[in-house]
CSV table of C-alpha atoms in Angstrom, one decimal:
chain,number,residue,atom,x,y,z
A,1,MET,CA,-6.4,-15.1,12.4
A,2,ASN,CA,-4.0,-12.2,12.9
A,3,ARG,CA,-4.8,-9.0,11.0
A,4,ILE,CA,-3.1,-6.0,9.4
A,5,TYR,CA,-4.9,-2.6,9.1
A,6,ILE,CA,-3.2,0.0,6.9
A,7,PHE,CA,-4.3,3.7,7.2
A,8,THR,CA,-3.6,6.1,4.3
A,9,GLY,CA,-4.8,9.5,3.0
A,10,LYS,CA,-3.7,12.9,2.0
A,11,GLY,CA,-1.2,14.6,4.3
A,12,GLY,CA,-2.7,16.5,7.2
A,13,VAL,CA,-6.0,14.7,7.4
A,14,GLY,CA,-5.3,13.0,10.7
A,15,LYS,CA,-4.2,9.5,9.7
A,16,SER,CA,-2.1,9.1,12.8
A,17,SER,CA,-4.8,10.0,15.3
A,18,VAL,CA,-7.3,7.7,13.6
A,19,ALA,CA,-4.8,4.8,13.4
A,20,ALA,CA,-3.9,5.4,17.1
A,21,ALA,CA,-7.5,5.3,18.1
A,22,HIS,CA,-7.9,1.9,16.5
A,23,ALA,CA,-4.8,0.7,18.3
A,24,VAL,CA,-6.1,1.9,21.7
A,25,LYS,CA,-9.5,0.3,21.0
A,26,SER,CA,-7.8,-3.0,20.0
A,27,ALA,CA,-5.6,-3.1,23.0
A,28,GLY,CA,-8.6,-2.3,25.2
A,29,GLU,CA,-10.3,-5.5,23.8
A,30,GLY,CA,-7.3,-7.5,25.2
A,31,LYS,CA,-5.8,-8.0,21.8
A,32,ARG,CA,-2.0,-7.9,21.5
A,33,THR,CA,-1.6,-4.8,19.3
A,34,LEU,CA,1.4,-3.1,17.5
A,35,LEU,CA,0.9,0.4,16.1
A,36,VAL,CA,3.6,1.0,13.4
A,37,SER,CA,4.6,4.2,11.7
A,38,THR,CA,6.1,4.0,8.2
A,39,ASP,CA,6.1,7.8,7.7
A,40,MET,CA,9.6,9.3,7.9
A,41,ALA,CA,8.0,12.2,9.7
A,42,HIS,CA,7.0,10.0,12.7
A,43,ASN,CA,4.6,11.4,15.2
A,44,LEU,CA,3.5,8.4,17.3
A,45,GLY,CA,5.8,9.5,20.0
A,46,ASP,CA,4.2,12.9,20.1
A,47,LEU,CA,0.7,11.5,20.0
A,48,PHE,CA,1.4,9.2,23.0
A,49,GLU,CA,3.9,11.6,24.6
A,50,LYS,CA,6.6,9.0,24.7
A,51,ASP,CA,10.3,9.0,23.6
A,52,LEU,CA,10.5,6.2,21.0
A,53,GLY,CA,13.7,4.6,19.8
A,54,ARG,CA,14.6,2.5,16.8
A,55,THR,CA,13.0,-0.7,18.2
A,56,VAL,CA,9.6,-1.6,19.4
A,57,GLU,CA,8.5,0.2,22.5
A,58,LYS,CA,6.8,-2.4,24.7
A,59,ASP,CA,3.7,-1.8,26.9
A,60,VAL,CA,3.0,1.8,26.2
A,61,LEU,CA,-0.5,0.8,27.3
A,62,PRO,CA,-1.6,-2.7,28.4
A,63,TYR,CA,-1.5,-4.9,25.2
A,64,LEU,CA,-0.2,-2.0,23.1
A,65,ASP,CA,3.3,-1.6,21.7
A,66,LEU,CA,4.6,1.3,19.4
A,67,TYR,CA,7.1,1.2,16.6
A,68,GLU,CA,8.5,4.0,14.5
A,69,ILE,CA,10.4,2.2,11.8
A,70,ASP,CA,13.9,3.5,10.9
A,71,PRO,CA,14.4,1.8,7.4
A,72,GLU,CA,18.1,2.5,7.3
A,73,TYR,CA,18.6,0.7,10.6
A,74,VAL,CA,16.5,-2.2,9.3
A,75,MET,CA,18.5,-2.3,6.0
A,76,ASP,CA,21.9,-2.3,7.8
A,77,ASN,CA,20.9,-4.9,10.5
A,78,ASP,CA,18.6,-7.3,8.6
A,79,PHE,CA,20.2,-7.4,5.1
A,80,PRO,CA,23.9,-6.6,5.5
A,81,SER,CA,25.2,-8.8,2.7
A,82,VAL,CA,22.9,-7.5,-0.1
A,83,MET,CA,23.5,-3.9,1.1
A,84,GLU,CA,27.3,-4.5,0.8
A,85,TYR,CA,26.9,-5.9,-2.7
A,86,LEU,CA,24.6,-3.2,-4.0
A,87,GLY,CA,26.8,-0.5,-2.5
A,88,LYS,CA,29.9,-2.0,-4.4
A,89,LEU,CA,27.9,-2.5,-7.6
A,90,PHE,CA,26.8,1.2,-7.7
A,91,SER,CA,30.4,2.3,-6.9
A,92,ASP,CA,31.7,0.1,-9.8
A,93,LEU,CA,29.2,1.7,-12.1
A,94,GLY,CA,30.4,5.2,-11.2
A,95,GLU,CA,27.5,6.0,-8.9
A,96,PRO,CA,29.2,6.0,-5.5
A,97,GLU,CA,26.5,8.3,-4.0
A,98,LEU,CA,24.0,5.5,-4.4
A,99,GLN,CA,26.0,3.3,-2.0
A,100,ASN,CA,23.5,4.8,0.5
A,101,MET,CA,20.5,2.5,-0.3
A,102,GLY,CA,18.1,5.1,1.1
A,103,MET,CA,18.7,7.2,-1.9
A,104,ILE,CA,17.2,4.6,-4.3
A,105,PRO,CA,13.5,5.6,-4.7
A,106,GLY,CA,11.2,3.1,-2.9
A,107,MET,CA,14.0,1.2,-1.1
A,108,GLU,CA,13.2,2.7,2.3
A,109,GLU,CA,9.5,1.9,1.9
A,110,LEU,CA,10.3,-1.6,0.8
A,111,PHE,CA,12.3,-2.4,3.9
A,112,SER,CA,9.7,-0.9,6.1
A,113,LEU,CA,7.2,-3.3,4.7
A,114,LEU,CA,9.5,-6.3,4.9
A,115,LYS,CA,10.0,-5.6,8.6
A,116,ILE,CA,6.3,-5.4,9.1
A,117,ALA,CA,5.9,-8.8,7.3
A,118,ASP,CA,8.6,-10.3,9.5
A,119,ILE,CA,6.8,-9.1,12.6
A,120,TYR,CA,3.5,-10.5,11.4
A,121,LYS,CA,5.0,-13.9,10.7
A,122,LYS,CA,6.2,-14.3,14.3
A,123,GLU,CA,2.5,-14.3,15.3
A,124,TYR,CA,3.0,-12.4,18.5
A,125,TYR,CA,0.6,-9.7,17.7
A,126,ASP,CA,-3.2,-10.2,17.1
A,127,ARG,CA,-3.4,-6.9,15.2
A,128,ILE,CA,-0.8,-4.7,13.4
A,129,ILE,CA,-2.0,-1.2,12.7
A,130,VAL,CA,0.1,0.7,10.2
A,131,ASP,CA,0.1,4.5,10.1
A,132,CYS,CA,1.4,5.3,6.6
A,133,ALA,CA,2.9,8.3,4.9
A,134,PRO,CA,0.7,10.6,2.7
A,135,THR,CA,-1.2,9.1,-0.3
A,136,GLY,CA,1.5,9.2,-3.0
A,137,GLU,CA,4.1,7.7,-0.7
A,138,THR,CA,1.7,5.0,0.5
A,139,LEU,CA,0.8,4.0,-3.0
A,140,SER,CA,4.5,3.8,-3.8
A,141,LEU,CA,5.0,1.7,-0.7
A,142,LEU,CA,2.3,-0.8,-1.5
A,143,LYS,CA,3.0,-1.2,-5.2
A,144,PHE,CA,6.8,-1.4,-4.8
A,145,PRO,CA,7.0,-5.1,-3.8
A,146,GLU,CA,5.1,-6.2,-7.0
A,147,LEU,CA,7.2,-3.8,-9.2
A,148,LEU,CA,10.5,-4.8,-7.8
A,149,SER,CA,9.6,-8.5,-7.9
A,150,TRP,CA,8.8,-8.1,-11.6
A,151,TYR,CA,12.2,-6.5,-12.2
A,152,MET,CA,14.1,-9.1,-10.1
A,153,GLU,CA,12.6,-11.9,-12.3
A,154,LYS,CA,14.2,-10.2,-15.3
A,155,LEU,CA,17.5,-9.3,-13.6
A,156,PHE,CA,18.3,-12.3,-11.5
A,157,PRO,CA,17.1,-15.5,-13.3
A,158,ILE,CA,20.5,-17.2,-13.5
A,159,GLY,CA,21.0,-18.6,-10.0
A,160,LYS,CA,24.2,-19.5,-8.2
A,161,VAL,CA,25.6,-21.6,-11.1
A,162,GLY,CA,25.3,-18.7,-13.5
A,163,VAL,CA,27.0,-16.4,-11.0
A,164,ARG,CA,30.0,-18.7,-10.8
A,165,VAL,CA,30.3,-18.9,-14.6
A,166,LEU,CA,29.6,-15.3,-15.4
A,167,ALA,CA,31.4,-13.6,-12.4
A,168,PRO,CA,35.0,-13.7,-14.1
A,169,ILE,CA,33.5,-12.5,-17.4
A,170,SER,CA,31.5,-9.6,-16.0
A,171,LYS,CA,34.6,-8.4,-13.9
A,172,ALA,CA,36.9,-8.5,-16.9
A,173,ALA,CA,34.6,-7.2,-19.6
A,174,PHE,CA,32.4,-4.8,-17.8
A,175,LYS,CA,34.4,-3.9,-14.7
A,176,VAL,CA,31.4,-4.9,-12.6
A,177,GLU,CA,31.4,-7.8,-10.1
A,178,MET,CA,28.5,-10.2,-10.1
A,179,PRO,CA,27.1,-10.8,-6.6
A,180,ASN,CA,29.0,-13.3,-4.5
A,181,ARG,CA,27.2,-16.4,-3.3
A,182,TYR,CA,26.4,-14.7,0.1
A,183,ALA,CA,24.8,-11.8,-1.7
A,184,VAL,CA,22.9,-14.0,-4.0
A,185,ASN,CA,21.6,-15.8,-1.0
A,186,GLU,CA,20.4,-12.5,0.3
A,187,ILE,CA,18.9,-11.5,-3.1
A,188,GLU,CA,17.1,-14.8,-3.2
A,189,LYS,CA,15.8,-14.3,0.3
A,190,ILE,CA,14.6,-10.8,-0.7
A,191,TYR,CA,12.9,-12.2,-3.7
A,192,LEU,CA,11.1,-14.9,-1.6
A,193,LYS,CA,10.2,-12.2,0.9
A,194,LEU,CA,8.8,-10.1,-1.8
A,195,ALA,CA,6.6,-12.9,-3.0
A,196,ASP,CA,5.4,-13.5,0.6
A,197,LEU,CA,4.9,-9.8,1.1
A,198,GLN,CA,2.7,-9.5,-2.0
A,199,GLU,CA,0.6,-12.5,-0.9
A,200,LEU,CA,0.3,-11.0,2.6
A,201,LEU,CA,-0.7,-7.5,1.5
A,202,LYS,CA,-3.3,-8.8,-1.0
A,203,ASN,CA,-4.7,-11.5,1.2
A,204,ARG,CA,-8.2,-10.1,2.0
A,205,ASP,CA,-8.5,-12.3,5.0
A,206,ILE,CA,-5.5,-10.6,6.5
A,207,THR,CA,-4.9,-7.1,5.2
A,208,SER,CA,-7.3,-4.2,5.1
A,209,VAL,CA,-6.6,-0.7,3.7
A,210,ARG,CA,-8.6,2.2,5.2
A,211,ILE,CA,-8.7,5.7,3.9
A,212,VAL,CA,-8.8,8.9,6.0
A,213,ALA,CA,-10.2,12.1,4.5
A,214,ILE,CA,-11.6,15.5,5.5
A,215,PRO,CA,-14.5,17.3,3.8
A,216,GLU,CA,-12.5,19.6,1.6
A,217,LYS,CA,-12.5,19.7,-2.2
A,218,MET,CA,-8.8,18.9,-2.8
A,219,VAL,CA,-8.9,16.1,-0.3
A,220,VAL,CA,-12.1,14.6,-1.7
A,221,GLU,CA,-10.7,14.5,-5.2
A,222,GLU,CA,-7.4,12.9,-4.1
A,223,THR,CA,-9.4,10.4,-2.0
A,224,LYS,CA,-11.4,9.3,-5.0
A,225,ARG,CA,-8.2,8.8,-7.0
A,226,ASN,CA,-6.5,7.0,-4.1
A,227,TYR,CA,-9.4,4.6,-4.0
A,228,MET,CA,-9.1,3.9,-7.7
A,229,TYR,CA,-5.3,3.4,-7.6
A,230,LEU,CA,-5.6,1.0,-4.6
A,231,ASN,CA,-8.2,-1.1,-6.5
A,232,LEU,CA,-5.9,-1.0,-9.6
A,233,TYR,CA,-3.3,-2.8,-7.5
A,234,ASN,CA,-5.9,-5.2,-6.1
A,235,PHE,CA,-5.8,-4.1,-2.4
A,236,ASN,CA,-8.8,-4.6,-0.1
A,237,VAL,CA,-10.2,-1.2,0.8
A,238,ASP,CA,-12.8,-1.7,3.5
A,239,GLY,CA,-13.4,1.6,5.3
A,240,LEU,CA,-13.5,5.4,4.9
A,241,TYR,CA,-13.0,7.8,7.8
A,242,ILE,CA,-14.2,11.4,7.3
A,243,ASN,CA,-12.3,13.5,9.9
A,244,ARG,CA,-12.7,17.0,11.4
A,245,ILE,CA,-16.4,17.5,10.8
A,246,LEU,CA,-17.7,20.7,12.3
A,247,PRO,CA,-20.6,20.4,14.7
A,248,ALA,CA,-23.9,21.4,13.1
A,249,GLU,CA,-25.0,23.3,16.2
A,250,ILE,CA,-22.2,25.9,16.0
A,251,ASP,CA,-23.9,29.3,16.6
A,252,ASN,CA,-21.4,31.5,14.8
A,253,PRO,CA,-21.9,33.2,11.4
A,254,PHE,CA,-18.3,32.7,10.6
A,255,PHE,CA,-18.7,29.0,10.3
A,256,SER,CA,-22.0,28.9,8.4
A,257,GLY,CA,-20.3,28.8,5.0
A,258,TRP,CA,-17.9,26.1,6.2
A,259,LEU,CA,-20.8,24.0,7.4
A,260,THR,CA,-22.5,24.3,4.0
A,261,LEU,CA,-19.3,23.3,2.2
A,262,GLN,CA,-18.6,20.4,4.5
A,263,ARG,CA,-22.2,19.0,4.1
A,264,GLN,CA,-21.7,19.1,0.3
A,265,TYR,CA,-18.4,17.2,0.4
A,266,ILE,CA,-19.6,14.7,3.0
A,267,THR,CA,-22.6,14.0,0.7
A,268,LEU,CA,-20.2,13.6,-2.3
A,269,LEU,CA,-18.0,11.2,-0.3
A,270,GLN,CA,-21.0,9.2,0.8
A,271,ASP,CA,-22.2,8.9,-2.8
A,272,CYS,CA,-18.7,7.8,-4.1
A,273,PHE,CA,-18.0,5.4,-1.3
A,274,GLY,CA,-21.5,4.1,-0.6
A,275,ALA,CA,-20.3,0.5,-0.7
A,276,LEU,CA,-17.8,1.0,2.2
A,277,PRO,CA,-18.5,1.5,5.9
A,278,ILE,CA,-18.1,5.3,6.6
A,279,TYR,CA,-17.1,6.7,9.9
A,280,GLU,CA,-17.6,10.4,10.7
A,281,ILE,CA,-15.2,11.9,13.3
A,282,PRO,CA,-16.0,15.4,14.8
A,283,TRP,CA,-13.6,18.3,15.0
A,284,TYR,CA,-12.6,18.4,18.6
A,285,ASP,CA,-12.1,21.4,20.8
A,286,GLU,CA,-8.6,20.3,21.9
A,287,GLU,CA,-5.4,19.2,20.5
A,288,LEU,CA,-5.4,15.4,19.8
A,289,LYS,CA,-2.4,14.6,21.9
A,290,GLY,CA,-2.1,12.1,24.7
A,291,GLU,CA,-4.1,8.9,25.6
A,292,GLY,CA,-7.1,10.9,26.8
A,293,ALA,CA,-7.6,12.7,23.5
A,294,ILE,CA,-7.2,9.5,21.5
A,295,ARG,CA,-9.8,7.8,23.7
A,296,ARG,CA,-12.3,10.4,22.7
A,297,ILE,CA,-12.2,9.1,19.1
A,298,VAL,CA,-12.6,5.6,20.4
A,299,GLU,CA,-15.7,6.5,22.5
A,300,ASP,CA,-17.3,8.8,20.0
A,301,VAL,CA,-16.7,6.8,16.7
A,302,LEU,CA,-15.3,3.4,17.3
A,303,ASP,CA,-17.7,2.0,19.9
A,304,GLY,CA,-19.0,-0.9,17.7
A,305,GLU,CA,-17.6,-4.4,17.5
A,306,GLU,CA,-17.7,-4.3,13.7
A,307,VAL,CA,-14.7,-1.9,13.6
A,308,PHE,CA,-12.2,-4.8,13.2
A,309,ALA,CA,-14.5,-7.2,11.4
A,310,LEU,CA,-13.3,-9.0,8.3
A,311,LYS,CA,-14.8,-7.3,5.3
A,312,ASN,CA,-14.3,-8.2,1.6
A,313,ILE,CA,-16.1,-5.4,-0.1
A,314,THR,CA,-14.2,-4.3,-3.2
A,315,GLU,CA,-13.9,-6.7,-6.0
A,316,ARG,CA,-10.7,-8.6,-7.0
A,317,GLU,CA,-9.4,-8.7,-10.6
A,318,SER,CA,-10.5,-11.8,-12.3
A,319,PHE,CA,-10.0,-13.9,-15.5
A,320,ARG,CA,-12.9,-15.8,-17.0
A,321,GLN,CA,-13.3,-17.9,-20.1
A,322,THR,CA,-15.6,-16.6,-22.9
A,323,GLU,CA,-16.9,-18.1,-26.2
A,324,LYS,CA,-14.0,-16.5,-28.1
A,325,GLY,CA,-11.2,-16.5,-25.6
A,326,TYR,CA,-10.8,-14.9,-22.1
A,327,GLU,CA,-11.8,-11.8,-20.3
A,328,LEU,CA,-9.8,-9.9,-17.6
A,329,GLU,CA,-11.9,-7.7,-15.4
A,330,VAL,CA,-10.3,-5.0,-13.1
A,331,PHE,CA,-12.4,-3.0,-10.6
A,332,LEU,CA,-11.5,0.8,-11.1
A,333,PRO,CA,-13.9,3.0,-9.2
A,334,ASN,CA,-14.0,6.7,-10.0
A,335,GLY,CA,-12.0,6.1,-13.1
A,336,ASP,CA,-11.8,8.3,-16.2
A,337,LYS,CA,-11.7,6.2,-19.3
A,338,GLU,CA,-10.1,9.1,-21.2
A,339,LYS,CA,-7.0,8.8,-19.1
A,340,MET,CA,-6.8,5.0,-19.2
A,341,GLU,CA,-4.2,3.3,-21.5
A,342,LEU,CA,-3.4,-0.3,-21.9
A,343,TYR,CA,-1.1,-2.5,-24.0
A,344,GLN,CA,0.3,-6.0,-24.1
A,345,ALA,CA,4.0,-6.4,-23.5
A,346,ALA,CA,5.3,-9.9,-23.9
A,347,SER,CA,3.6,-11.9,-21.1
A,348,ASP,CA,2.1,-8.9,-19.3
A,349,ILE,CA,-0.9,-6.7,-19.8
A,350,VAL,CA,0.0,-3.1,-18.8
A,351,ILE,CA,-2.7,-0.7,-17.5
A,352,LYS,CA,-1.9,3.0,-17.0
A,353,THR,CA,-4.1,5.6,-15.5
A,354,ASP,CA,-2.8,9.1,-14.7
A,355,ASN,CA,0.7,8.7,-13.4
A,356,PHE,CA,0.3,5.1,-12.2
A,357,LYS,CA,1.1,2.0,-14.2
A,358,ARG,CA,0.7,-1.7,-13.3
A,359,ASN,CA,2.0,-4.8,-15.1
A,360,ILE,CA,-0.4,-7.7,-14.6
A,361,PRO,CA,1.3,-11.0,-15.5
A,362,LEU,CA,-0.8,-13.1,-17.8
A,363,PRO,CA,-1.4,-16.8,-16.9
A,364,ASN,CA,0.3,-19.4,-19.1
A,365,VAL,CA,-2.9,-20.2,-20.9
A,366,LEU,CA,-3.0,-16.8,-22.4
A,367,ARG,CA,0.6,-16.8,-23.8
A,368,ASN,CA,-0.7,-17.4,-27.3
A,369,TYR,CA,-3.6,-14.9,-27.0
A,370,ASN,CA,-3.6,-11.2,-27.8
A,371,VAL,CA,-5.8,-8.3,-26.7
A,372,SER,CA,-8.8,-8.0,-29.0
A,373,GLY,CA,-10.6,-5.2,-27.2
A,374,ALA,CA,-11.3,-3.3,-23.9
A,375,LYS,CA,-14.1,-1.4,-22.4
A,376,TYR,CA,-14.6,0.7,-19.2
A,377,LYS,CA,-18.2,0.5,-17.9
A,378,ASN,CA,-19.8,0.5,-14.4
A,379,GLU,CA,-16.5,1.2,-12.7
A,380,LYS,CA,-14.9,-1.9,-14.3
A,381,LEU,CA,-12.3,-2.3,-17.0
A,382,SER,CA,-12.9,-5.3,-19.1
A,383,ILE,CA,-10.1,-6.6,-21.4
A,384,TRP,CA,-10.7,-9.3,-23.9
A,385,PHE,CA,-8.2,-11.8,-25.3
A,386,GLU,CA,-8.5,-13.9,-28.4
A,387,ARG,CA,-6.2,-16.5,-29.9
A,388,GLY,CA,-4.5,-15.3,-33.2
A,389,SER,CA,-6.1,-11.8,-33.0
A,390,GLU,CA,-3.9,-9.0,-34.2
A,391,GLU,CA,-1.8,-7.8,-31.3
A,392,HIS,CA,-2.7,-4.4,-30.1
A,393,GLY,CA,-0.1,-1.8,-29.4
A,394,GLN,CA,-0.8,1.0,-27.0
A,395,GLY,CA,-4.5,1.9,-26.8
A,396,ASP,CA,-7.2,3.2,-24.6
A,397,ALA,CA,-10.4,1.8,-23.0
A,398,SER,CA,-13.3,2.8,-25.2
């Protein structure tokens, strides 16, 4: 089965070089491999010392292609009808500056993912390796399809018949044109693509998310939060890469304090991520640039066959029936129950932790059930539902 590997982490930890090393190793195994960058500050060209354009650069190495995605180019060339409609809609609403879809938060990231999904479905590549933007942008990138799909269900439930009936009314009463049938076709296509994209990203037999970190306090704390958020959105995290580790044999008093701190933070990462495969990458004595430098990581760290193995390590969210009703269990490692909030909103259960929120649609069987309690224990959030119980408003996980 073809696979997708997504690399994420705080800015400046070396995601691009780690992703590139995996791509080089994959190509060396004779697997058709595409290394993709979704970071607007692309640097794959710098890493491989190649001038890259807006399309896939073929045969950078045997079996290896590179692609630095330009989302505006993808939007204009792959979805012209919906771009035209949305631009006109915002102009009619008095927001002409938003005719540039790249100014809508999350839109560029969405089309980057849609392009990757299209490439995957063509089944040309055995492995697609994605070099993502820093943590916050990556989380926005991964959660956006689910969020936008949720909104589209609310905004576009009427279909083509409704558009034909309502279009004259909307133009006369609100001075806003409903989408024409060509735009609706595009919107419907995007909605179906979003559904396919969610299934693709959360299919644990296809997509793996891997976190890159360095042994520094701020990075360690962000890495722990990143792991929790990725599990909140139900992604399969199956690897941690600790980069830029100083060699223990350094004979220089200046580095003695750094070595002690690094050992402390490496131990902390090992304790927090003990269930995951952990790879330790040394701090090299040269700039990581060019094929030779990338191959050093492959030879020193990625020499085992298990690097690309299918691993389902973290737990999926699950519903199960109880004596009184049902229980929803969500795996949230490194969570802080004091910062968790949850509430039931119509047919969704909403979980909020720090600045991240997720709406989990409830199955039809729970439409007549309400939240009766919740508890966070052993890195799992359990939420109980009972029929006829008094509906809870906003609350926390006790």
